[in-house]
PDB file of C-alpha atoms and ligand atoms in Angstrom:
ATOM      1  CA  UNK A 146    -115.820 -30.420 -61.484  1.00 53.00           C
ATOM      2  CA  UNK A 147    -117.203 -33.085 -59.198  1.00 52.00           C
ATOM      3  CA  UNK A 148    -118.513 -36.627 -59.269  1.00 63.00           C
ATOM      4  CA  UNK A 149    -121.746 -35.413 -60.832  1.00 70.00           C
ATOM      5  CA  UNK A 150    -119.763 -35.186 -64.078  1.00 82.00           C
ATOM      6  CA  UNK A 151    -119.059 -38.904 -64.269  1.00 90.00           C
ATOM      7  CA  UNK A 152    -120.611 -40.479 -67.340  1.00 93.00           C
ATOM      8  CA  UNK A 153    -121.276 -43.798 -68.979  1.00 95.00           C
ATOM      9  CA  UNK A 154    -120.254 -42.593 -72.406  1.00 97.00           C
ATOM     10  CA  UNK A 155    -117.913 -39.781 -73.497  1.00 98.00           C
ATOM     11  CA  UNK A 156    -118.158 -38.442 -77.047  1.00 98.00           C
ATOM     12  CA  UNK A 157    -115.205 -36.333 -78.217  1.00 98.00           C
ATOM     13  CA  UNK A 158    -115.717 -34.160 -81.298  1.00 98.00           C
ATOM     14  CA  UNK A 159    -113.133 -31.777 -82.789  1.00 98.00           C
ATOM     15  CA  UNK A 160    -115.349 -29.180 -84.462  1.00 97.00           C
ATOM     16  CA  UNK A 161    -118.455 -27.395 -83.219  1.00 96.00           C
ATOM     17  CA  UNK A 162    -120.116 -27.873 -86.626  1.00 95.00           C
ATOM     18  CA  UNK A 163    -119.628 -31.636 -86.274  1.00 96.00           C
ATOM     19  CA  UNK A 164    -120.913 -31.588 -82.673  1.00 97.00           C
ATOM     20  CA  UNK A 165    -124.071 -29.469 -83.047  1.00 97.00           C
ATOM     21  CA  UNK A 166    -126.201 -32.047 -84.928  1.00 96.00           C
ATOM     22  CA  UNK A 167    -125.299 -34.624 -82.224  1.00 97.00           C
ATOM     23  CA  UNK A 168    -126.034 -32.148 -79.394  1.00 98.00           C
ATOM     24  CA  UNK A 169    -129.443 -31.326 -80.905  1.00 97.00           C
ATOM     25  CA  UNK A 170    -130.406 -34.921 -81.656  1.00 96.00           C
ATOM     26  CA  UNK A 171    -129.447 -36.138 -78.167  1.00 96.00           C
ATOM     27  CA  UNK A 172    -130.832 -32.957 -76.456  1.00 97.00           C
ATOM     28  CA  UNK A 173    -127.580 -32.430 -74.527  1.00 98.00           C
ATOM     29  CA  UNK A 174    -127.317 -29.394 -72.232  1.00 98.00           C
ATOM     30  CA  UNK A 175    -124.317 -27.030 -72.144  1.00 98.00           C
ATOM     31  CA  UNK A 176    -122.252 -27.382 -68.949  1.00 97.00           C
ATOM     32  CA  UNK A 177    -119.423 -24.988 -69.876  1.00 97.00           C
ATOM     33  CA  UNK A 178    -115.686 -25.336 -69.866  1.00 97.00           C
ATOM     34  CA  UNK A 179    -113.927 -28.219 -68.148  1.00 97.00           C
ATOM     35  CA  UNK A 180    -110.957 -25.972 -67.375  1.00 97.00           C
ATOM     36  CA  UNK A 181    -110.619 -22.167 -67.485  1.00 97.00           C
ATOM     37  CA  UNK A 182    -107.368 -22.444 -69.459  1.00 97.00           C
ATOM     38  CA  UNK A 183    -108.845 -24.591 -72.215  1.00 98.00           C
ATOM     39  CA  UNK A 184    -111.574 -23.580 -74.725  1.00 98.00           C
ATOM     40  CA  UNK A 185    -112.972 -27.127 -74.786  1.00 98.00           C
ATOM     41  CA  UNK A 186    -116.709 -27.195 -74.021  1.00 98.00           C
ATOM     42  CA  UNK A 187    -118.748 -29.859 -72.257  1.00 98.00           C
ATOM     43  CA  UNK A 188    -122.382 -30.886 -72.859  1.00 98.00           C
ATOM     44  CA  UNK A 189    -124.254 -33.536 -70.906  1.00 97.00           C
ATOM     45  CA  UNK A 190    -127.561 -35.377 -70.836  1.00 97.00           C
ATOM     46  CA  UNK A 191    -129.319 -38.652 -70.122  1.00 95.00           C
ATOM     47  CA  UNK A 192    -129.892 -40.435 -73.407  1.00 93.00           C
ATOM     48  CA  UNK A 193    -131.526 -43.847 -73.771  1.00 89.00           C
ATOM     49  CA  UNK A 194    -130.960 -44.217 -70.002  1.00 92.00           C
ATOM     50  CA  UNK A 195    -127.209 -43.483 -70.179  1.00 94.00           C
ATOM     51  CA  UNK A 196    -125.284 -40.518 -68.773  1.00 96.00           C
ATOM     52  CA  UNK A 197    -123.636 -39.013 -71.818  1.00 97.00           C
ATOM     53  CA  UNK A 198    -120.943 -36.328 -71.952  1.00 97.00           C
ATOM     54  CA  UNK A 199    -119.868 -34.648 -75.184  1.00 98.00           C
ATOM     55  CA  UNK A 200    -116.744 -32.502 -75.420  1.00 98.00           C
ATOM     56  CA  UNK A 201    -115.524 -30.341 -78.277  1.00 98.00           C
ATOM     57  CA  UNK A 202    -111.928 -29.256 -78.706  1.00 98.00           C
ATOM     58  CA  UNK A 203    -113.199 -25.669 -78.535  1.00 98.00           C
ATOM     59  CA  UNK A 204    -112.533 -22.462 -80.448  1.00 98.00           C
ATOM     60  CA  UNK A 205    -108.977 -21.100 -80.390  1.00 98.00           C
ATOM     61  CA  UNK A 206    -109.127 -17.582 -78.850  1.00 97.00           C
ATOM     62  CA  UNK A 207    -106.234 -16.323 -80.960  1.00 98.00           C
ATOM     63  CA  UNK A 208    -107.000 -17.827 -84.368  1.00 98.00           C
ATOM     64  CA  UNK A 209    -110.805 -17.858 -84.039  1.00 98.00           C
ATOM     65  CA  UNK A 210    -111.372 -21.372 -85.384  1.00 98.00           C
ATOM     66  CA  UNK A 211    -111.956 -24.855 -83.983  1.00 98.00           C
ATOM     67  CA  UNK A 212    -108.896 -26.418 -82.416  1.00 98.00           C
ATOM     68  CA  UNK A 213    -108.703 -29.347 -84.807  1.00 98.00           C
ATOM     69  CA  UNK A 214    -105.652 -31.620 -84.747  1.00 98.00           C
ATOM     70  CA  UNK A 215    -103.736 -33.932 -82.462  1.00 98.00           C
ATOM     71  CA  UNK A 216    -102.489 -31.565 -79.709  1.00 98.00           C
ATOM     72  CA  UNK A 217    -105.950 -30.422 -78.696  1.00 98.00           C
ATOM     73  CA  UNK A 218    -107.376 -33.899 -79.246  1.00 98.00           C
ATOM     74  CA  UNK A 219    -104.911 -35.367 -76.732  1.00 98.00           C
ATOM     75  CA  UNK A 220    -105.272 -32.627 -74.107  1.00 98.00           C
ATOM     76  CA  UNK A 221    -109.056 -32.658 -74.267  1.00 98.00           C
ATOM     77  CA  UNK A 222    -109.175 -36.472 -74.185  1.00 98.00           C
ATOM     78  CA  UNK A 223    -106.967 -36.510 -71.088  1.00 98.00           C
ATOM     79  CA  UNK A 224    -109.037 -33.951 -69.214  1.00 98.00           C
ATOM     80  CA  UNK A 225    -112.419 -35.315 -70.273  1.00 98.00           C
ATOM     81  CA  UNK A 226    -111.457 -38.892 -69.406  1.00 98.00           C
ATOM     82  CA  UNK A 227    -110.242 -37.743 -66.009  1.00 97.00           C
ATOM     83  CA  UNK A 228    -113.367 -35.705 -65.271  1.00 97.00           C
ATOM     84  CA  UNK A 229    -116.106 -37.904 -66.726  1.00 97.00           C
ATOM     85  CA  UNK A 230    -114.514 -41.342 -66.150  1.00 97.00           C
ATOM     86  CA  UNK A 231    -116.591 -43.033 -68.879  1.00 97.00           C
ATOM     87  CA  UNK A 232    -116.996 -46.743 -69.576  1.00 96.00           C
ATOM     88  CA  UNK A 233    -116.396 -46.013 -73.259  1.00 97.00           C
ATOM     89  CA  UNK A 234    -115.060 -43.102 -75.321  1.00 98.00           C
ATOM     90  CA  UNK A 235    -116.247 -42.292 -78.851  1.00 97.00           C
ATOM     91  CA  UNK A 236    -114.326 -40.081 -81.223  1.00 98.00           C
ATOM     92  CA  UNK A 237    -117.102 -38.845 -83.509  1.00 98.00           C
ATOM     93  CA  UNK A 238    -116.036 -36.767 -86.473  1.00 97.00           C
ATOM     94  CA  UNK A 239    -115.512 -36.419 -90.169  1.00 97.00           C
ATOM     95  CA  UNK A 240    -112.803 -37.916 -92.339  1.00 97.00           C
ATOM     96  CA  UNK A 241    -111.471 -38.125 -95.834  1.00 96.00           C
ATOM     97  CA  UNK A 242    -112.454 -41.385 -97.546  1.00 97.00           C
ATOM     98  CA  UNK A 243    -110.996 -43.207-100.561  1.00 97.00           C
ATOM     99  CA  UNK A 244    -112.867 -44.120-103.751  1.00 96.00           C
ATOM    100  CA  UNK A 245    -110.268 -46.875-104.227  1.00 97.00           C
ATOM    101  CA  UNK A 246    -111.575 -48.418-100.978  1.00 97.00           C
ATOM    102  CA  UNK A 247    -115.212 -48.092-102.045  1.00 97.00           C
ATOM    103  CA  UNK A 248    -116.085 -44.958-100.048  1.00 97.00           C
ATOM    104  CA  UNK A 249    -118.815 -42.484-100.925  1.00 95.00           C
ATOM    105  CA  UNK A 250    -119.678 -39.169 -99.263  1.00 94.00           C
ATOM    106  CA  UNK A 251    -121.653 -39.667 -96.046  1.00 95.00           C
ATOM    107  CA  UNK A 252    -120.431 -43.232 -95.437  1.00 97.00           C
ATOM    108  CA  UNK A 253    -119.940 -44.062 -91.760  1.00 97.00           C
ATOM    109  CA  UNK A 254    -116.752 -45.885 -90.794  1.00 98.00           C
ATOM    110  CA  UNK A 255    -115.918 -47.546 -87.498  1.00 98.00           C
ATOM    111  CA  UNK A 256    -112.211 -48.276 -87.978  1.00 98.00           C
ATOM    112  CA  UNK A 257    -110.423 -50.573 -85.541  1.00 98.00           C
ATOM    113  CA  UNK A 258    -106.858 -49.921 -86.725  1.00 98.00           C
ATOM    114  CA  UNK A 259    -105.204 -46.538 -86.202  1.00 98.00           C
ATOM    115  CA  UNK A 260    -101.878 -44.960 -87.148  1.00 98.00           C
ATOM    116  CA  UNK A 261    -100.162 -41.644 -87.817  1.00 98.00           C
ATOM    117  CA  UNK A 262     -99.072 -40.914 -91.408  1.00 98.00           C
ATOM    118  CA  UNK A 263     -96.885 -37.837 -90.857  1.00 97.00           C
ATOM    119  CA  UNK A 264     -94.744 -38.856 -87.917  1.00 96.00           C
ATOM    120  CA  UNK A 265     -91.449 -40.393 -89.034  1.00 95.00           C
ATOM    121  CA  UNK A 266     -88.543 -41.097 -86.669  1.00 97.00           C
ATOM    122  CA  UNK A 267     -85.950 -43.489 -88.115  1.00 97.00           C
ATOM    123  CA  UNK A 268     -84.621 -44.710 -84.776  1.00 98.00           C
ATOM    124  CA  UNK A 269     -85.178 -48.074 -83.090  1.00 98.00           C
ATOM    125  CA  UNK A 270     -88.409 -48.132 -81.033  1.00 98.00           C
ATOM    126  CA  UNK A 271     -89.132 -44.462 -81.789  1.00 98.00           C
ATOM    127  CA  UNK A 272     -90.094 -45.468 -85.353  1.00 98.00           C
ATOM    128  CA  UNK A 273     -92.926 -47.670 -84.074  1.00 98.00           C
ATOM    129  CA  UNK A 274     -93.897 -45.083 -81.434  1.00 98.00           C
ATOM    130  CA  UNK A 275     -94.116 -42.365 -84.121  1.00 98.00           C
ATOM    131  CA  UNK A 276     -96.245 -44.511 -86.430  1.00 98.00           C
ATOM    132  CA  UNK A 277     -98.408 -45.258 -83.392  1.00 97.00           C
ATOM    133  CA  UNK A 278    -100.139 -48.305 -84.843  1.00 98.00           C
ATOM    134  CA  UNK A 279    -102.878 -49.532 -82.547  1.00 98.00           C
ATOM    135  CA  UNK A 280    -105.726 -51.977 -83.029  1.00 98.00           C
ATOM    136  CA  UNK A 281    -108.823 -51.464 -80.907  1.00 98.00           C
ATOM    137  CA  UNK A 282    -111.601 -53.887 -79.986  1.00 97.00           C
ATOM    138  CA  UNK A 283    -114.545 -54.249 -82.319  1.00 97.00           C
ATOM    139  CA  UNK A 284    -118.067 -53.729 -80.950  1.00 96.00           C
ATOM    140  CA  UNK A 285    -120.313 -55.790 -83.245  1.00 96.00           C
ATOM    141  CA  UNK A 286    -123.608 -54.528 -81.750  1.00 96.00           C
ATOM    142  CA  UNK A 287    -122.579 -50.903 -82.246  1.00 96.00           C
ATOM    143  CA  UNK A 288    -121.253 -51.692 -85.713  1.00 97.00           C
ATOM    144  CA  UNK A 289    -124.498 -53.269 -86.826  1.00 96.00           C
ATOM    145  CA  UNK A 290    -126.633 -50.540 -85.160  1.00 96.00           C
ATOM    146  CA  UNK A 291    -124.699 -47.840 -87.041  1.00 96.00           C
ATOM    147  CA  UNK A 292    -124.215 -49.853 -90.236  1.00 95.00           C
ATOM    148  CA  UNK A 293    -120.593 -48.716 -90.095  1.00 98.00           C
ATOM    149  CA  UNK A 294    -117.878 -49.940 -92.429  1.00 98.00           C
ATOM    150  CA  UNK A 295    -114.669 -51.588 -91.220  1.00 98.00           C
ATOM    151  CA  UNK A 296    -111.322 -49.925 -91.830  1.00 98.00           C
ATOM    152  CA  UNK A 297    -108.042 -48.302 -90.903  1.00 98.00           C
ATOM    153  CA  UNK A 298    -107.844 -44.664 -89.863  1.00 98.00           C
ATOM    154  CA  UNK A 299    -104.692 -42.648 -90.369  1.00 98.00           C
ATOM    155  CA  UNK A 300    -104.166 -39.387 -88.497  1.00 98.00           C
ATOM    156  CA  UNK A 301    -101.996 -36.420 -89.445  1.00 98.00           C
ATOM    157  CA  UNK A 302    -101.775 -32.683 -88.980  1.00 97.00           C
ATOM    158  CA  UNK A 303    -102.800 -31.556 -92.485  1.00 97.00           C
ATOM    159  CA  UNK A 304    -106.020 -31.520 -94.472  1.00 94.00           C
ATOM    160  CA  UNK A 305    -104.228 -31.944 -97.791  1.00 93.00           C
ATOM    161  CA  UNK A 306    -102.220 -34.998 -98.837  1.00 95.00           C
ATOM    162  CA  UNK A 307     -98.673 -35.311-100.175  1.00 96.00           C
ATOM    163  CA  UNK A 308     -97.603 -37.812-102.838  1.00 95.00           C
ATOM    164  CA  UNK A 309     -95.662 -39.807-100.214  1.00 96.00           C
ATOM    165  CA  UNK A 310     -98.699 -39.911 -97.942  1.00 97.00           C
ATOM    166  CA  UNK A 311    -100.801 -41.218-100.831  1.00 97.00           C
ATOM    167  CA  UNK A 312     -98.354 -44.118-101.222  1.00 97.00           C
ATOM    168  CA  UNK A 313     -98.492 -44.720 -97.452  1.00 98.00           C
ATOM    169  CA  UNK A 314    -102.315 -44.850 -97.542  1.00 98.00           C
ATOM    170  CA  UNK A 315    -102.236 -47.424-100.361  1.00 98.00           C
ATOM    171  CA  UNK A 316     -99.583 -49.569 -98.627  1.00 98.00           C
ATOM    172  CA  UNK A 317    -101.506 -49.521 -95.317  1.00 98.00           C
ATOM    173  CA  UNK A 318    -104.988 -49.937 -96.894  1.00 98.00           C
ATOM    174  CA  UNK A 319    -106.150 -46.747 -95.161  1.00 98.00           C
ATOM    175  CA  UNK A 320    -109.894 -46.072 -95.409  1.00 98.00           C
ATOM    176  CA  UNK A 321    -110.203 -42.917 -93.265  1.00 98.00           C
ATOM    177  CA  UNK A 322    -107.881 -39.890 -93.102  1.00 98.00           C
ATOM    178  CA  UNK A 323    -108.418 -37.585 -90.153  1.00 98.00           C
ATOM    179  CA  UNK A 324    -106.587 -35.288 -87.747  1.00 98.00           C
ATOM    180  CA  UNK A 325    -107.423 -36.650 -84.263  1.00 98.00           C
ATOM    181  CA  UNK A 326    -108.257 -40.350 -83.861  1.00 98.00           C
ATOM    182  CA  UNK A 327    -104.804 -41.909 -83.357  1.00 98.00           C
ATOM    183  CA  UNK A 328    -103.971 -39.273 -80.717  1.00 98.00           C
ATOM    184  CA  UNK A 329    -107.148 -40.018 -78.754  1.00 98.00           C
ATOM    185  CA  UNK A 330    -106.556 -43.776 -79.047  1.00 98.00           C
ATOM    186  CA  UNK A 331    -103.247 -43.340 -77.238  1.00 98.00           C
ATOM    187  CA  UNK A 332    -104.798 -41.385 -74.361  1.00 98.00           C
ATOM    188  CA  UNK A 333    -107.718 -43.832 -74.084  1.00 98.00           C
ATOM    189  CA  UNK A 334    -105.179 -46.647 -73.832  1.00 98.00           C
ATOM    190  CA  UNK A 335    -103.434 -44.836 -70.948  1.00 98.00           C
ATOM    191  CA  UNK A 336    -106.795 -44.683 -69.157  1.00 98.00           C
ATOM    192  CA  UNK A 337    -107.611 -48.289 -70.143  1.00 98.00           C
ATOM    193  CA  UNK A 338    -110.883 -47.014 -71.527  1.00 98.00           C
ATOM    194  CA  UNK A 339    -112.349 -48.794 -74.577  1.00 97.00           C
ATOM    195  CA  UNK A 340    -112.343 -46.577 -77.668  1.00 98.00           C
ATOM    196  CA  UNK A 341    -114.617 -46.366 -80.695  1.00 98.00           C
ATOM    197  CA  UNK A 342    -114.193 -44.051 -83.686  1.00 98.00           C
ATOM    198  CA  UNK A 343    -117.244 -43.120 -85.726  1.00 98.00           C
ATOM    199  CA  UNK A 344    -116.222 -41.158 -88.811  1.00 97.00           C
ATOM    200  CA  UNK A 345    -118.419 -39.734 -91.564  1.00 97.00           C
ATOM    201  CA  UNK A 346    -116.833 -39.157 -94.966  1.00 96.00           C
ATOM    202  CA  UNK A 347    -116.928 -35.481 -96.031  1.00 94.00           C
ATOM    203  CA  UNK A 348    -114.426 -35.687 -98.897  1.00 93.00           C
ATOM    204  CA  UNK A 349    -112.612 -38.214-101.050  1.00 94.00           C
ATOM    205  CA  UNK A 350    -108.842 -38.032-100.809  1.00 95.00           C
ATOM    206  CA  UNK A 351    -108.214 -39.770-104.154  1.00 93.00           C
ATOM    207  CA  UNK A 352    -110.824 -37.802-106.133  1.00 87.00           C
ATOM    208  CA  UNK A 353    -110.129 -34.830-108.373  1.00 82.00           C
ATOM    209  CA  UNK A 354    -112.402 -32.445-106.420  1.00 78.00           C
ATOM    210  CA  UNK A 355    -110.362 -30.212-104.088  1.00 78.00           C
ATOM    211  CA  UNK A 356    -110.639 -31.622-100.543  1.00 79.00           C
ATOM    212  CA  UNK A 357    -111.490 -28.335 -98.804  1.00 80.00           C
ATOM    213  CA  UNK A 358    -114.298 -27.542-101.293  1.00 80.00           C
ATOM    214  CA  UNK A 359    -115.714 -31.008-100.888  1.00 79.00           C
ATOM    215  CA  UNK A 360    -115.435 -30.790 -97.088  1.00 81.00           C
ATOM    216  CA  UNK A 361    -117.492 -27.584 -96.908  1.00 81.00           C
ATOM    217  CA  UNK A 362    -120.113 -28.789 -99.424  1.00 85.00           C
ATOM    218  CA  UNK A 363    -120.671 -32.115 -97.675  1.00 89.00           C
ATOM    219  CA  UNK A 364    -120.201 -31.162 -94.016  1.00 89.00           C
ATOM    220  CA  UNK A 365    -123.915 -30.723 -93.282  1.00 91.00           C
ATOM    221  CA  UNK A 366    -124.977 -33.996 -94.908  1.00 92.00           C
ATOM    222  CA  UNK A 367    -122.126 -36.012 -93.400  1.00 93.00           C
ATOM    223  CA  UNK A 368    -122.588 -34.602 -89.888  1.00 94.00           C
ATOM    224  CA  UNK A 369    -126.300 -35.336 -89.892  1.00 94.00           C
ATOM    225  CA  UNK A 370    -125.468 -38.942 -90.848  1.00 94.00           C
ATOM    226  CA  UNK A 371    -122.864 -38.919 -88.068  1.00 95.00           C
ATOM    227  CA  UNK A 372    -125.434 -37.710 -85.503  1.00 96.00           C
ATOM    228  CA  UNK A 373    -127.793 -40.553 -86.489  1.00 95.00           C
ATOM    229  CA  UNK A 374    -124.936 -43.051 -86.104  1.00 95.00           C
ATOM    230  CA  UNK A 375    -124.032 -41.726 -82.626  1.00 95.00           C
ATOM    231  CA  UNK A 376    -127.704 -41.893 -81.587  1.00 95.00           C
ATOM    232  CA  UNK A 377    -128.010 -45.498 -82.807  1.00 96.00           C
ATOM    233  CA  UNK A 378    -124.763 -46.391 -81.037  1.00 95.00           C
ATOM    234  CA  UNK A 379    -125.960 -44.832 -77.761  1.00 92.00           C
ATOM    235  CA  UNK A 380    -129.214 -46.814 -78.064  1.00 90.00           C
ATOM    236  CA  UNK A 381    -127.423 -50.179 -78.052  1.00 92.00           C
ATOM    237  CA  UNK A 382    -124.643 -49.061 -75.720  1.00 86.00           C
ATOM    238  CA  UNK A 383    -125.800 -51.073 -72.695  1.00 74.00           C
ATOM    239  CA  UNK A 384    -125.738 -54.160 -74.877  1.00 64.00           C
ATOM    240  CA  UNK A 385    -122.048 -53.670 -75.772  1.00 69.00           C
TER     241      UNK A 385
HETATM  242  N1  SAH B  25    -112.115 -26.339 -93.812  1.00 63.85           N
HETATM  243  C1  SAH B  25    -112.781 -26.738 -92.604  1.00 63.85           C
HETATM  244  C2  SAH B  25    -111.787 -27.350 -91.671  1.00 63.85           C
HETATM  245  C3  SAH B  25    -111.700 -28.800 -91.859  1.00 63.85           C
HETATM  246  S1  SAH B  25    -110.319 -29.462 -91.055  1.00 63.85           S
HETATM  247  C4  SAH B  25    -113.495 -25.575 -91.974  1.00 63.85           C
HETATM  248  O1  SAH B  25    -113.147 -24.471 -92.288  1.00 63.85           O
HETATM  249  O2  SAH B  25    -114.416 -25.780 -91.195  1.00 63.85           O
HETATM  250  C5  SAH B  25    -110.644 -31.110 -91.073  1.00 63.85           C
HETATM  251  C6  SAH B  25    -111.366 -31.685 -89.875  1.00 63.85           C
HETATM  252  O3  SAH B  25    -112.208 -32.694 -90.368  1.00 63.85           O
HETATM  253  C7  SAH B  25    -110.433 -32.373 -88.890  1.00 63.85           C
HETATM  254  O4  SAH B  25    -110.937 -32.321 -87.586  1.00 63.85           O
HETATM  255  C8  SAH B  25    -110.337 -33.820 -89.430  1.00 63.85           C
HETATM  256  O5  SAH B  25    -110.356 -34.808 -88.420  1.00 63.85           O
HETATM  257  C9  SAH B  25    -111.554 -33.965 -90.344  1.00 63.85           C
HETATM  258  N2  SAH B  25    -111.257 -34.274 -91.762  1.00 63.85           N
HETATM  259  C10 SAH B  25    -112.228 -34.370 -92.714  1.00 63.85           C
HETATM  260  N3  SAH B  25    -111.677 -34.675 -93.914  1.00 63.85           N
HETATM  261  C11 SAH B  25    -110.333 -34.768 -93.730  1.00 63.85           C
HETATM  262  C12 SAH B  25    -109.234 -35.056 -94.608  1.00 63.85           C
HETATM  263  N4  SAH B  25    -109.407 -35.284 -95.903  1.00 63.85           N
HETATM  264  N5  SAH B  25    -107.986 -35.047 -94.087  1.00 63.85           N
HETATM  265  C13 SAH B  25    -107.799 -34.809 -92.768  1.00 63.85           C
HETATM  266  N6  SAH B  25    -108.797 -34.534 -91.902  1.00 63.85           N
HETATM  267  C14 SAH B  25    -110.067 -34.511 -92.356  1.00 63.85           C
END
């Protein structure tokens, strides 16, 4: 990979199904893998005058599914930031929302506070490191272009939610539950690259419908709303 891969904007997406509507809407072209040892795939294009790269976490060759979750999110963020050297990184994806926080399916959130809800280490300093709380800058022009809601995103390694996690979400006023954002925030911080999360709600964590059913039913609708939000964000990007 050479300098021709440098970009203005990097969009990281965990799942192919989340990425495809964005790839189609922005007419991005497949470039291939960033590294032969990693299934992550890279797409690129010039959109609204900006060089845009999009990376997915890729399909796991052993388990034959998207590599969702924090490990792949961090590795892919590291490599993609190093190769594309963007001015800004987006984590575009889906999330669980909360009816108690006013969420409905398809809502777009642009949270600026991030934490992990399933990392607990009761030791001085390591406790704060494990929780990983980080506040990122707001980008009012992108927020108004995408009509995105404010909030807090909490990241963990499971799609379902335990009773303790539910209490944590209430105590921390969490609005988005996902499996990648807080991990990417940490890598973006290491690269001193500004970070924006755009998350579309596919399911409601505090609703009686089973999360995985809701996720599959609403994925298409939510990801098309997500693609529109990314397009609107890219349009006003120079004005950030
Ligand atoms: N069942 C799906 C897999 C969804 S995994 C399938 O077979 O395709 C969940 C992915 O969507 C993760 O990348 C995560 O970031 C996001 N997500 C959406 N809703 C979530 C929720 N309620 N909890 C955690 N992650 C969620």
